[in-house]
Amino acid sequence: MFPLLLYNPSFLNRGRLFMQDLSKVTVVLVNTSHPGNIGASARAMKNMGLSRLALVQPKDFPSGVATGRAASAVDILETSEVFDSLEEAIADCGLVIGTSARSRRIPWPMLSPTQTARKVLDELPDTEVALVFGREDAGLNNDELQQCHYHVQIPTNENYSSLNLAAAVMVIGYELFRTNLENEAKDTTQENEFWDQERATGEQVEHFYRHLERVMIAIDFHDPKNPRQLMQRMRRLFSRIRMDVMEMNILRGILTNIELHIKNKQK
Ligand code: SAH
């Protein structure tokens, strides 16, 4: 059969011998306390060719302190977007990578900073990507970490693993820039994965989880009073797979039919 993949316009971008545009990568800072860290993160971003900044409930923004620390990256602060929740900030994203200074109770798919850069560059320019950074004092909470497909931990001295927020943005940004530069020099045709469908976005996947939860409750499989981490495990399962839009529509169709069957039975 003639490969369907040739009809995917992204095919034309594969095997590129030029540096990729990073404008579909958003740096998301969650609940940042110190405006200086927002400014310093913007500066690190601009140094490394990143331009899109999203702020989730910043404690103090806009702020002269942020502007001062941003130096010549004030444009990034000016074009940044402020959101009420991480869920809203990543609604359009098909690849979400969360950063964490320590490993959590439920293990999650982990990437090194270099693997993170490779994954991001492999999926651009078809996919909107979010790199998510947490609070200075407490990092990202479990709810937020579970909205990420992958976690990345920057390797450090084991006795002191917590970097300053803007330093963490710099390390991930540098890794992305460095890998992009390296790719420019080599033909990456052989390494790229081809796919015929777009990945489901954060917003679509959230709707799917709600639908799944409703149906699991309706068939008495799930008791929200005694959840036993069922939804976390479901999230981890589907994060690992990273459904495309077609796969997700099939599953939503199955869920809808289950609901119809239940209704018919009740009649
Ligand atoms: N005590 C917090 C550390 C917060 S540091 C915790 O245990 O998570 C603020 C943010 O910087 C973190 O949320 C993360 O986004 C980033 N960061 C700091 N150190 C990091 C590391 N070693 N690897 C990855 N991200 C890190």
XYZ file of N, CA and C and ligand atoms in Angstrom:
827
model
N 0.846 -1.196 0.000
C 0.000 0.000 0.000
C 0.883 1.249 0.000
N 0.422 2.224 -0.743
C 1.195 3.470 -0.785
C 1.165 4.136 0.589
N 2.298 4.521 1.112
C 2.264 5.018 2.495
C 1.474 6.323 2.644
N 0.504 6.218 3.495
C -0.365 7.336 3.850
C 0.451 8.523 4.364
N 1.586 8.160 4.963
C 2.377 9.185 5.626
C 2.877 10.265 4.681
N 2.954 9.926 3.403
C 3.436 10.934 2.463
C 2.476 12.108 2.363
N 1.214 11.861 2.739
C 0.248 12.954 2.657
C 0.304 13.877 3.866
N 1.055 13.473 4.857
C 1.170 14.302 6.055
C 2.167 15.423 5.762
N 1.708 16.689 5.824
C 2.626 17.777 5.488
C 3.865 17.809 6.373
N 3.757 17.236 7.575
C 4.921 17.265 8.457
C 6.059 16.445 7.858
N 5.701 15.546 6.923
C 6.726 14.743 6.260
C 7.793 15.646 5.633
N 7.324 16.770 5.125
C 8.235 17.685 4.434
C 9.272 18.267 5.376
N 8.946 18.269 6.664
C 9.881 18.861 7.611
C 10.866 17.845 8.187
N 10.673 16.586 7.828
C 11.570 15.567 8.388
C 12.904 15.605 7.650
N 13.898 15.050 8.336
C 15.201 14.992 7.722
C 15.745 16.393 7.473
N 15.362 17.305 8.331
C 15.749 18.697 8.130
C 17.222 18.898 8.406
N 17.775 19.849 7.686
C 19.185 20.172 7.896
C 19.309 21.620 8.348
N 18.291 22.062 9.070
C 18.337 23.437 9.546
C 17.865 23.442 10.991
N 18.151 24.533 11.683
C 17.727 24.598 13.081
C 16.227 24.789 13.154
N 15.611 24.109 14.076
C 14.158 24.212 14.171
C 13.729 25.431 14.963
N 12.576 25.939 14.551
C 11.966 27.068 15.212
C 11.366 26.575 16.539
N 11.657 27.279 17.618
C 11.165 26.824 18.929
C 9.926 27.595 19.381
N 9.258 28.264 18.438
C 8.140 29.122 18.861
C 6.915 28.340 19.328
N 6.915 27.018 19.118
C 5.788 26.241 19.647
C 6.107 25.624 21.010
N 7.223 26.060 21.590
C 7.572 25.573 22.932
C 7.200 26.662 23.945
N 6.388 26.306 24.926
C 6.018 27.264 25.967
C 6.673 26.857 27.288
N 7.298 27.819 27.937
C 7.799 27.585 29.296
C 6.678 28.007 30.243
N 6.263 27.090 31.098
C 5.172 27.382 32.038
C 5.756 27.446 33.447
N 5.596 28.583 34.117
C 6.066 28.715 35.505
C 4.840 28.714 36.410
N 4.803 27.754 37.327
C 3.609 27.603 38.161
C 3.794 28.294 39.511
N 2.910 29.255 39.784
C 2.790 29.832 41.132
C 4.108 30.401 41.678
N 4.863 31.054 40.804
C 6.180 31.570 41.204
C 6.037 32.645 42.290
N 6.869 32.573 43.352
C 6.789 33.546 44.450
C 7.586 34.807 44.136
N 8.794 34.624 43.621
C 9.697 35.770 43.485
C 9.705 36.291 42.056
N 9.283 37.562 41.870
C 9.256 38.099 40.508
C 10.641 38.102 39.859
N 11.699 38.189 40.680
C 13.060 38.137 40.131
C 13.289 36.846 39.357
N 12.710 35.763 39.852
C 12.876 34.482 39.164
C 12.141 34.459 37.824
N 11.030 35.184 37.748
C 10.303 35.248 36.466
C 11.168 36.008 35.454
N 11.750 37.138 35.914
C 12.606 37.931 35.018
C 13.832 37.137 34.579
N 14.475 36.463 35.533
C 15.690 35.708 35.207
C 15.355 34.530 34.292
N 14.164 33.942 34.453
C 13.753 32.833 33.568
C 13.548 33.357 32.146
N 12.946 34.554 32.034
C 12.728 35.144 30.708
C 14.069 35.384 30.020
N 15.032 35.855 30.799
C 16.355 36.109 30.225
C 17.000 34.809 29.737
N 16.926 33.776 30.577
C 17.491 32.474 30.190
C 16.796 31.970 28.920
N 15.471 32.152 28.861
C 14.726 31.696 27.684
C 15.227 32.385 26.423
N 15.360 33.712 26.506
C 15.761 34.447 25.288
C 17.175 34.051 24.859
N 18.073 33.858 25.827
C 19.420 33.382 25.493
C 19.364 32.092 24.695
N 18.386 31.249 25.023
C 18.326 29.924 24.424
C 17.261 29.811 23.328
N 16.819 30.938 22.809
C 15.939 30.902 21.630
C 14.493 30.552 21.929
N 14.090 30.620 23.192
C 12.689 30.349 23.540
C 11.966 31.678 23.718
N 10.686 31.726 23.340
C 10.012 33.023 23.414
C 8.657 33.004 24.116
N 8.075 31.809 24.287
C 6.717 31.803 24.849
C 6.691 31.456 26.320
N 6.201 32.401 27.107
C 6.166 32.221 28.561
C 4.722 32.253 29.043
N 4.350 31.250 29.843
C 3.018 31.229 30.460
C 3.211 31.212 31.970
N 2.437 32.034 32.673
C 2.568 32.116 34.136
C 1.249 31.654 34.744
N 1.326 30.662 35.623
C 0.122 30.199 36.305
C 0.117 30.820 37.696
N -0.874 31.644 37.970
C -1.003 32.326 39.261
C 0.322 32.794 39.850
N 1.030 33.692 39.152
C 2.256 34.236 39.753
C 1.881 35.075 40.975
N 2.717 35.042 42.036
C 2.378 35.772 43.275
C 2.486 37.274 43.066
N 3.452 37.722 42.234
C 3.705 39.154 42.122
C 4.151 39.459 40.683
N 3.176 39.790 39.825
C 3.473 40.048 38.414
C 2.323 40.830 37.794
N 2.570 41.844 36.977
C 3.873 42.375 36.572
C 4.587 43.055 37.740
N 5.903 43.162 37.611
C 6.694 43.703 38.707
C 7.975 44.320 38.148
N 8.377 45.440 38.754
C 9.615 46.100 38.334
C 10.812 45.190 38.555
N 10.715 44.341 39.583
C 11.837 43.433 39.877
C 12.005 42.437 38.724
N 10.888 41.930 38.226
C 10.945 40.982 37.093
C 11.538 41.691 35.878
N 11.064 42.901 35.618
C 11.547 43.642 34.453
C 13.047 43.876 34.556
N 13.516 44.268 35.758
C 14.949 44.508 35.961
C 15.770 43.259 35.680
N 15.315 42.142 36.207
C 16.095 40.902 36.047
C 16.035 40.352 34.626
N 14.999 40.753 33.865
C 14.872 40.217 32.503
C 15.887 40.858 31.556
N 16.444 42.021 31.929
C 17.393 42.745 31.053
C 16.801 42.902 29.655
N 17.459 42.397 28.634
C 16.947 42.611 27.265
C 15.880 41.607 26.845
N 15.333 40.895 27.820
C 14.283 39.922 27.482
C 12.917 40.406 27.968
N 12.779 41.716 28.134
C 11.503 42.275 28.607
C 10.365 41.903 27.654
N 10.678 41.801 26.348
C 9.624 41.449 25.377
C 8.943 40.128 25.755
N 9.707 39.214 26.340
C 9.113 37.919 26.720
C 8.114 38.102 27.861
N 8.459 39.018 28.801
C 7.507 39.301 29.893
C 6.262 39.978 29.330
N 6.473 40.884 28.397
C 5.344 41.644 27.845
C 4.373 40.751 27.070
N 4.898 39.733 26.414
C 4.014 38.864 25.628
C 3.587 37.617 26.418
N 3.999 37.544 27.703
C 3.644 36.340 28.483
C 2.134 36.314 28.738
N 1.624 35.119 28.996
C 0.193 34.982 29.299
C 0.036 34.476 30.720
N -0.995 34.976 31.407
C -1.228 34.549 32.792
C -2.473 33.668 32.832
N -2.389 32.536 33.532
C -3.502 31.586 33.627
C -3.854 31.305 35.088
N -5.087 30.816 35.282
C -5.533 30.464 36.638
C -5.097 29.077 37.054
N -4.861 28.206 36.064
C -4.477 26.839 36.433
C -3.541 26.281 35.373
N -2.807 25.236 35.771
C -1.926 24.560 34.816
C -2.761 23.966 33.693
N -3.911 23.419 34.051
C -4.785 22.793 33.062
C -5.085 23.756 31.901
N -5.378 25.022 32.253
C -5.669 26.000 31.191
C -4.405 26.348 30.405
N -3.276 26.431 31.102
C -2.037 26.834 30.421
C -1.604 25.802 29.383
N -1.915 24.520 29.629
C -1.436 23.471 28.708
C -2.553 22.935 27.814
N -3.701 23.619 27.811
C -4.866 23.093 27.084
C -4.560 22.745 25.623
N -3.706 23.509 24.956
C -3.433 23.274 23.528
C -2.236 22.355 23.290
N -1.620 21.871 24.342
C -0.336 21.174 24.175
C -0.497 19.669 24.010
N 0.250 19.102 23.092
C 0.231 17.659 22.858
C 1.394 16.948 23.523
N 2.359 17.698 23.996
C 3.485 17.108 24.741
C 3.771 18.017 25.931
N 3.649 17.440 27.126
C 3.834 18.230 28.347
C 4.922 17.557 29.192
N 5.968 18.311 29.488
C 7.082 17.746 30.251
C 7.254 18.564 31.534
N 7.180 17.885 32.666
C 7.269 18.555 33.965
C 8.644 18.352 34.572
N 9.159 19.382 35.233
C 10.473 19.272 35.859
C 10.306 19.049 37.358
N 11.192 18.259 37.918
C 11.075 17.970 39.341
C 12.447 17.683 39.924
N 12.693 18.254 41.108
C 14.005 18.073 41.737
C 14.118 16.718 42.433
N 12.981 16.048 42.639
C 13.067 14.748 43.334
C 12.064 13.766 42.743
N 12.284 12.491 42.990
C 11.340 11.501 42.449
C 10.135 11.383 43.377
N 9.000 11.034 42.800
C 7.736 11.044 43.548
C 7.290 9.631 43.877
N 6.168 9.573 44.620
C 5.712 8.289 45.124
C 5.307 7.323 43.997
N 4.443 7.814 43.082
C 4.116 6.957 41.934
C 5.139 7.244 40.850
N 5.985 6.267 40.489
C 6.986 6.550 39.459
C 6.321 6.910 38.128
N 6.919 7.773 37.386
C 6.360 8.306 36.140
C 7.435 8.165 35.065
N 7.067 8.107 33.785
C 8.126 8.045 32.759
C 9.091 9.224 32.884
N 10.372 8.901 33.009
C 11.389 9.939 33.250
C 12.268 10.131 32.015
N 12.691 11.361 31.806
C 13.647 11.660 30.739
C 14.828 12.402 31.349
N 15.990 12.247 30.737
C 17.118 13.105 31.110
C 16.942 14.426 30.359
N 17.677 15.470 30.738
C 17.564 16.714 29.971
C 17.849 16.517 28.469
N 18.838 15.687 28.133
C 19.136 15.473 26.700
C 18.004 14.727 26.006
N 17.456 13.714 26.672
C 16.316 12.985 26.081
C 15.116 13.918 25.908
N 14.963 14.833 26.865
C 13.877 15.813 26.768
C 14.036 16.631 25.497
N 15.249 17.115 25.274
C 15.501 17.955 24.097
C 15.227 17.161 22.817
N 15.665 15.909 22.779
C 15.456 15.099 21.569
C 13.978 14.886 21.319
N 13.243 14.579 22.386
C 11.806 14.319 22.243
C 11.102 15.575 21.735
N 11.420 16.710 22.328
C 10.769 17.963 21.921
C 11.060 18.235 20.441
N 12.325 18.120 20.047
C 12.691 18.444 18.662
C 12.094 17.438 17.681
N 11.926 16.200 18.117
C 11.304 15.176 17.263
C 9.849 15.498 16.974
N 9.179 16.102 17.931
C 7.730 16.296 17.779
C 7.358 17.663 17.215
N 8.298 18.599 17.264
C 8.063 19.880 16.604
C 8.171 19.626 15.100
N 7.515 20.368 14.221
C 6.675 21.504 14.521
C 5.189 21.158 14.599
N 4.845 19.858 14.609
C 3.414 19.485 14.589
C 2.748 19.697 15.935
N 3.524 19.588 16.998
C 2.937 19.536 18.334
C 3.307 20.781 19.139
N 2.323 21.292 19.875
C 2.615 22.369 20.839
C 3.209 21.708 22.078
N 4.297 22.256 22.573
C 5.016 21.631 23.682
C 5.024 22.553 24.904
N 4.831 21.975 26.093
C 4.960 22.761 27.329
C 6.071 22.179 28.196
N 6.924 23.061 28.710
C 7.937 22.676 29.703
C 7.505 23.337 31.002
N 7.207 22.536 32.009
C 6.542 23.067 33.201
C 7.497 23.097 34.400
N 7.560 24.247 35.055
C 8.452 24.436 36.207
C 7.631 24.819 37.437
N 8.078 24.356 38.607
C 7.248 24.490 39.813
C 7.612 25.656 40.722
N 6.967 25.643 41.884
C 7.154 26.684 42.903
C 8.553 26.594 43.515
N 9.105 27.745 43.911
C 10.446 27.760 44.501
C 10.509 26.893 45.746
N 9.456 26.940 46.584
C 9.537 26.206 47.857
C 9.084 24.752 47.727
N 8.074 24.486 46.925
C 7.481 23.135 46.964
C 7.418 22.438 45.613
N 7.955 23.039 44.562
C 7.933 22.387 43.249
C 6.519 22.267 42.693
N 6.270 21.230 41.920
C 4.930 20.969 41.356
C 4.231 19.971 42.274
N 2.920 20.136 42.476
C 2.218 19.149 43.308
C 1.864 17.911 42.469
N 1.356 16.879 43.128
C 1.106 15.621 42.424
C 0.094 15.772 41.298
N -0.944 16.563 41.560
C -1.955 16.820 40.529
C -1.317 17.379 39.267
N -0.430 18.350 39.471
C 0.232 19.007 38.334
C 1.183 18.040 37.639
N 1.926 17.269 38.430
C 2.875 16.325 37.822
C 2.140 15.277 36.994
N 0.913 14.944 37.436
C 0.158 13.927 36.703
C -0.455 14.469 35.416
N -0.391 15.770 35.219
C -0.847 16.321 33.934
C 0.284 16.315 32.906
N 1.451 15.809 33.297
C 2.609 15.797 32.387
C 2.811 14.404 31.805
N 3.238 14.336 30.535
C 3.518 13.030 29.928
C 4.818 12.448 30.464
N 5.773 13.323 30.698
C 7.084 12.888 31.185
C 7.544 13.828 32.285
N 8.439 13.295 33.120
C 9.118 14.140 34.101
C 10.598 14.175 33.756
N 11.206 15.311 34.033
C 12.648 15.420 33.824
C 13.288 15.932 35.103
N 14.380 15.257 35.452
C 15.134 15.659 36.636
C 16.539 16.010 36.175
N 17.002 17.184 36.532
C 18.363 17.584 36.163
C 19.312 16.906 37.149
N 20.284 16.134 36.650
C 21.173 15.449 37.587
C 22.007 16.463 38.380
N 22.133 16.220 39.674
C 22.839 17.160 40.558
C 23.583 16.387 41.640
N 24.275 17.124 42.481
C 24.818 16.615 43.738
C 23.662 15.985 44.522
N 23.822 14.735 44.938
C 22.675 14.074 45.580
C 22.297 14.696 46.928
N 23.236 15.432 47.526
C 22.930 16.077 48.805
C 22.228 17.420 48.638
N 22.137 17.918 47.416
C 21.465 19.207 47.201
C 20.981 19.247 45.758
N 19.746 18.802 45.566
C 19.276 18.583 44.193
C 18.432 19.730 43.665
N 18.122 20.712 44.530
C 17.164 21.732 44.127
C 17.860 22.959 43.540
N 17.697 23.162 42.242
C 18.286 24.333 41.575
C 17.379 25.539 41.757
N 17.950 26.715 41.636
C 17.132 27.926 41.524
C 16.265 27.774 40.266
N 15.031 28.285 40.351
C 14.076 28.120 39.257
C 14.631 28.560 37.900
N 15.210 29.772 37.845
C 15.701 30.284 36.559
C 16.913 29.475 36.079
N 17.682 28.927 37.033
C 18.816 28.086 36.647
C 18.295 26.799 35.996
N 17.182 26.274 36.524
C 16.589 25.063 35.938
C 16.073 25.366 34.529
N 15.454 26.541 34.349
C 14.982 26.935 33.007
C 16.188 27.019 32.063
N 17.298 27.550 32.565
C 18.503 27.690 31.744
C 19.045 26.321 31.319
N 19.108 25.378 32.254
C 19.683 24.062 31.915
C 18.833 23.376 30.837
N 17.516 23.373 31.009
C 16.655 22.706 30.020
C 16.697 23.472 28.695
N 16.695 24.813 28.779
C 16.764 25.640 27.567
C 18.073 25.408 26.820
N 19.162 25.324 27.565
C 20.476 25.117 26.940
C 20.523 23.769 26.240
N 19.997 22.758 26.916
C 20.000 21.405 26.353
C 19.227 21.379 25.026
N 18.109 22.098 25.008
C 17.276 22.163 23.809
C 18.033 22.894 22.691
N 18.659 23.998 23.030
C 19.387 24.793 22.041
C 20.581 24.008 21.493
N 21.300 23.379 22.413
C 22.510 22.624 22.035
C 22.147 21.463 21.115
N 21.081 20.741 21.462
C 20.672 19.587 20.651
C 20.177 20.058 19.285
N 19.487 21.183 19.263
C 18.993 21.749 18.003
C 20.179 22.096 17.086
N 21.188 22.672 17.685
C 22.395 23.047 16.939
C 23.087 21.803 16.391
N 23.142 20.770 17.234
C 23.792 19.520 16.845
C 23.028 18.864 15.687
N 21.688 18.889 15.770
C 20.859 18.287 14.717
C 21.055 18.979 13.383
N 21.340 20.280 13.459
C 21.498 21.062 12.237
C 22.601 20.456 11.378
N 23.600 19.913 12.083
C 24.762 19.411 11.370
C 24.557 18.015 10.791
N 23.500 17.322 11.214
C 23.348 15.954 10.698
C 21.940 15.704 10.175
N 21.864 14.792 9.257
C 20.565 14.439 8.689
C 19.868 13.521 9.679
N 18.702 13.927 10.137
C 18.040 13.158 11.184
C 16.923 12.262 10.643
N 16.883 12.075 9.309
C 15.792 11.285 8.707
C 15.573 9.954 9.406
N 16.659 9.270 9.693
C 16.535 7.924 10.231
C 15.983 7.898 11.655
N 16.171 9.006 12.373
C 15.814 8.975 13.791
C 14.372 9.363 14.073
N 13.772 10.091 13.133
C 12.440 10.616 13.434
C 11.359 9.554 13.331
N 10.373 9.688 14.224
C 9.210 8.810 14.149
C 8.201 9.467 13.216
N 7.542 8.640 12.381
C 6.491 9.176 11.529
C 5.147 8.828 12.131
N 4.215 9.680 12.019
C 2.874 9.377 12.515
C 1.854 10.062 11.618
N 0.704 9.406 11.382
C -0.259 9.970 10.436
C -1.300 10.854 11.105
N -1.377 10.813 12.426
C -2.404 11.597 13.131
C -1.734 12.538 14.117
N -2.433 13.619 14.428
C -1.907 14.510 15.457
C -2.143 13.924 16.835
N -1.297 14.284 17.762
C -1.502 13.857 19.152
C -2.694 14.594 19.739
N -3.383 13.938 20.642
C -4.475 14.606 21.357
C -3.877 15.709 22.240
N -4.576 16.821 22.357
C -4.053 17.926 23.176
C -4.455 17.740 24.643
N -3.855 18.552 25.500
C -4.154 18.476 26.935
C -5.645 18.593 27.211
N -6.297 19.526 26.525
C -7.715 19.766 26.764
C -8.549 18.543 26.347
N -8.235 17.989 25.188
C -8.975 16.808 24.711
C -8.796 15.644 25.676
N -7.572 15.477 26.156
C -7.302 14.354 27.050
C -8.019 14.544 28.392
N -8.097 15.801 28.868
C -8.837 16.045 30.116
C -10.314 15.666 29.954
N -10.910 16.017 28.808
C -12.305 15.622 28.563
C -12.439 14.108 28.563
N -11.462 13.440 27.957
C -11.484 11.976 27.918
C -11.433 11.391 29.337
N -10.536 11.934 30.190
C -10.434 11.400 31.560
C -11.753 11.566 32.317
N -12.387 12.727 32.108
C -13.663 12.946 32.813
C -14.709 11.956 32.334
N -14.729 11.726 31.022
C -15.688 10.781 30.447
C -15.411 9.369 30.995
N -14.138 8.991 30.981
C -13.743 7.665 31.476
C -14.165 7.494 32.934
N -13.930 8.533 33.741
C -14.263 8.448 35.158
C -15.779 8.276 35.335
N -16.554 9.061 34.562
C -18.019 8.963 34.642
C -18.490 7.551 34.350
N -17.928 6.974 33.286
C -18.369 5.636 32.885
C -17.925 4.588 33.903
N -16.713 4.729 34.412
C -16.238 3.739 35.393
C -17.095 3.783 36.663
N -17.593 4.974 36.995
C -18.498 5.087 38.152
C -19.835 4.437 37.808
N -20.332 4.728 36.591
C -21.649 4.208 36.184
C -21.679 2.679 36.154
N -20.564 2.054 35.813
C -20.559 0.580 35.768
C -20.049 -0.022 37.088
N -19.998 0.815 38.128
C -19.572 0.376 39.467
C -18.158 -0.190 39.509
N -17.317 0.312 38.611
C -15.930 -0.141 38.663
C -15.118 0.775 39.565
N -15.586 2.026 39.655
C -14.814 3.058 40.360
C -15.707 3.686 41.425
N -15.165 3.740 42.649
C -15.905 4.378 43.733
C -15.125 5.633 44.141
N -15.640 6.816 43.774
C -14.865 8.036 44.067
C -14.603 8.233 45.558
N -15.392 7.558 46.419
C -15.131 7.671 47.869
C -13.954 6.802 48.275
N -13.644 5.828 47.453
C -12.509 4.958 47.744
C -11.687 4.796 46.456
N -11.008 5.875 46.008
C -10.462 5.900 44.637
C -9.232 5.005 44.420
N -8.521 4.665 45.479
C -7.334 3.807 45.381
C -6.422 4.172 44.209
N -6.255 5.449 43.988
C -5.333 5.930 42.937
C -5.691 5.452 41.543
N -6.964 5.047 41.350
C -7.350 4.523 40.031
C -7.146 5.564 38.930
N -7.627 6.802 39.182
C -7.509 7.810 38.116
C -6.042 8.177 37.850
N -5.227 8.210 38.939
C -3.794 8.474 38.718
C -3.194 7.403 37.824
N -3.600 6.151 38.089
C -3.024 5.055 37.294
C -3.512 5.113 35.847
N -4.782 5.489 35.671
C -5.307 5.639 34.310
C -4.562 6.759 33.582
N -4.336 7.869 34.314
C -3.599 8.982 33.705
C -2.195 8.551 33.310
N -1.573 7.777 34.180
C -0.208 7.359 33.860
C -0.199 6.435 32.647
N -1.193 5.535 32.599
C -1.295 4.622 31.457
C -1.416 5.404 30.144
N -2.385 6.335 30.095
C -2.617 7.035 28.830
C -1.523 8.059 28.535
N -0.851 8.555 29.576
C 0.301 9.439 29.339
C 1.411 8.680 28.647
N 1.572 7.415 29.052
C 2.629 6.600 28.454
C 2.365 6.377 26.980
N 1.089 6.180 26.646
C 0.728 5.883 25.267
C 0.692 7.145 24.417
N 0.271 8.234 25.001
C 0.116 9.501 24.289
C -0.714 9.305 23.024
N -2.027 9.151 23.266
C -2.963 8.856 22.185
C -2.956 9.929 21.110
N -3.214 9.484 19.877
C -3.474 10.483 18.839
C -4.978 10.754 18.819
N -5.378 11.738 18.021
C -6.763 12.198 18.030
C -7.723 11.084 17.619
N -7.330 10.294 16.622
C -8.189 9.208 16.137
C -8.402 8.158 17.235
N -7.308 7.762 17.893
C -7.416 6.755 18.963
C -8.325 7.253 20.087
N -8.160 8.551 20.398
C -8.976 9.082 21.479
C -10.459 9.123 21.101
N -10.740 9.464 19.845
C -12.140 9.481 19.410
C -12.754 8.084 19.447
N -11.954 7.074 19.122
C -12.466 5.698 19.188
C -12.843 5.369 20.638
N -11.921 5.678 21.564
C -12.212 5.369 22.967
C -13.420 6.154 23.477
N -13.528 7.423 23.069
C -14.694 8.215 23.499
C -15.970 7.607 22.932
N -15.895 7.092 21.696
C -17.056 6.438 21.076
C -17.468 5.199 21.866
N -16.475 4.411 22.282
C -16.775 3.209 23.078
C -17.460 3.621 24.389
N -16.908 4.651 25.043
C -17.482 5.103 26.316
C -18.926 5.561 26.113
N -19.174 6.297 25.031
C -20.527 6.789 24.767
C -21.481 5.618 24.550
N -21.025 4.590 23.823
C -21.891 3.423 23.604
C -22.189 2.677 24.906
N -21.193 2.618 25.793
C -21.438 1.986 27.098
C -22.545 2.762 27.819
N -22.445 4.086 27.784
C -23.474 4.905 28.443
C -24.851 4.663 27.822
N -24.895 4.542 26.492
C -26.180 4.292 25.815
C -26.766 2.947 26.232
N -25.900 1.934 26.316
C -26.363 0.600 26.729
C -26.958 0.634 28.132
N -26.270 1.370 29.024
C -26.779 1.456 30.397
C -28.163 2.101 30.376
N -28.285 3.175 29.618
C -29.581 3.890 29.537
C -30.664 2.971 28.997
N -30.353 2.232 27.918
C -31.352 1.335 27.303
C -31.821 0.263 28.287
N -30.846 -0.241 29.053
C -31.176 -1.292 30.029
C -32.149 -0.773 31.073
N -31.892 0.527 31.467
C -32.719 1.112 32.524
C -34.157 1.323 32.065
N -34.375 1.363 30.745
C -35.729 1.653 30.235
C -36.693 0.503 30.518
N 11.719 21.812 46.864
C 11.223 21.775 45.535
C 12.249 22.410 44.626
C 11.684 23.508 43.893
S 12.895 24.294 42.924
C 10.996 20.350 45.097
O 11.304 19.476 45.846
O 10.504 20.086 44.009
C 11.838 25.145 41.787
C 11.654 24.479 40.454
O 12.894 24.452 39.739
C 11.175 23.042 40.507
O 9.790 22.940 40.659
C 11.605 22.587 39.119
O 10.712 23.097 38.169
C 12.948 23.283 38.949
N 14.066 22.455 39.432
C 14.883 22.704 40.476
N 15.802 21.740 40.598
C 15.566 20.851 39.615
C 16.196 19.632 39.214
N 17.252 19.103 39.835
N 15.659 18.996 38.135
C 14.598 19.491 37.470
N 13.985 20.634 37.825
C 14.449 21.309 38.866
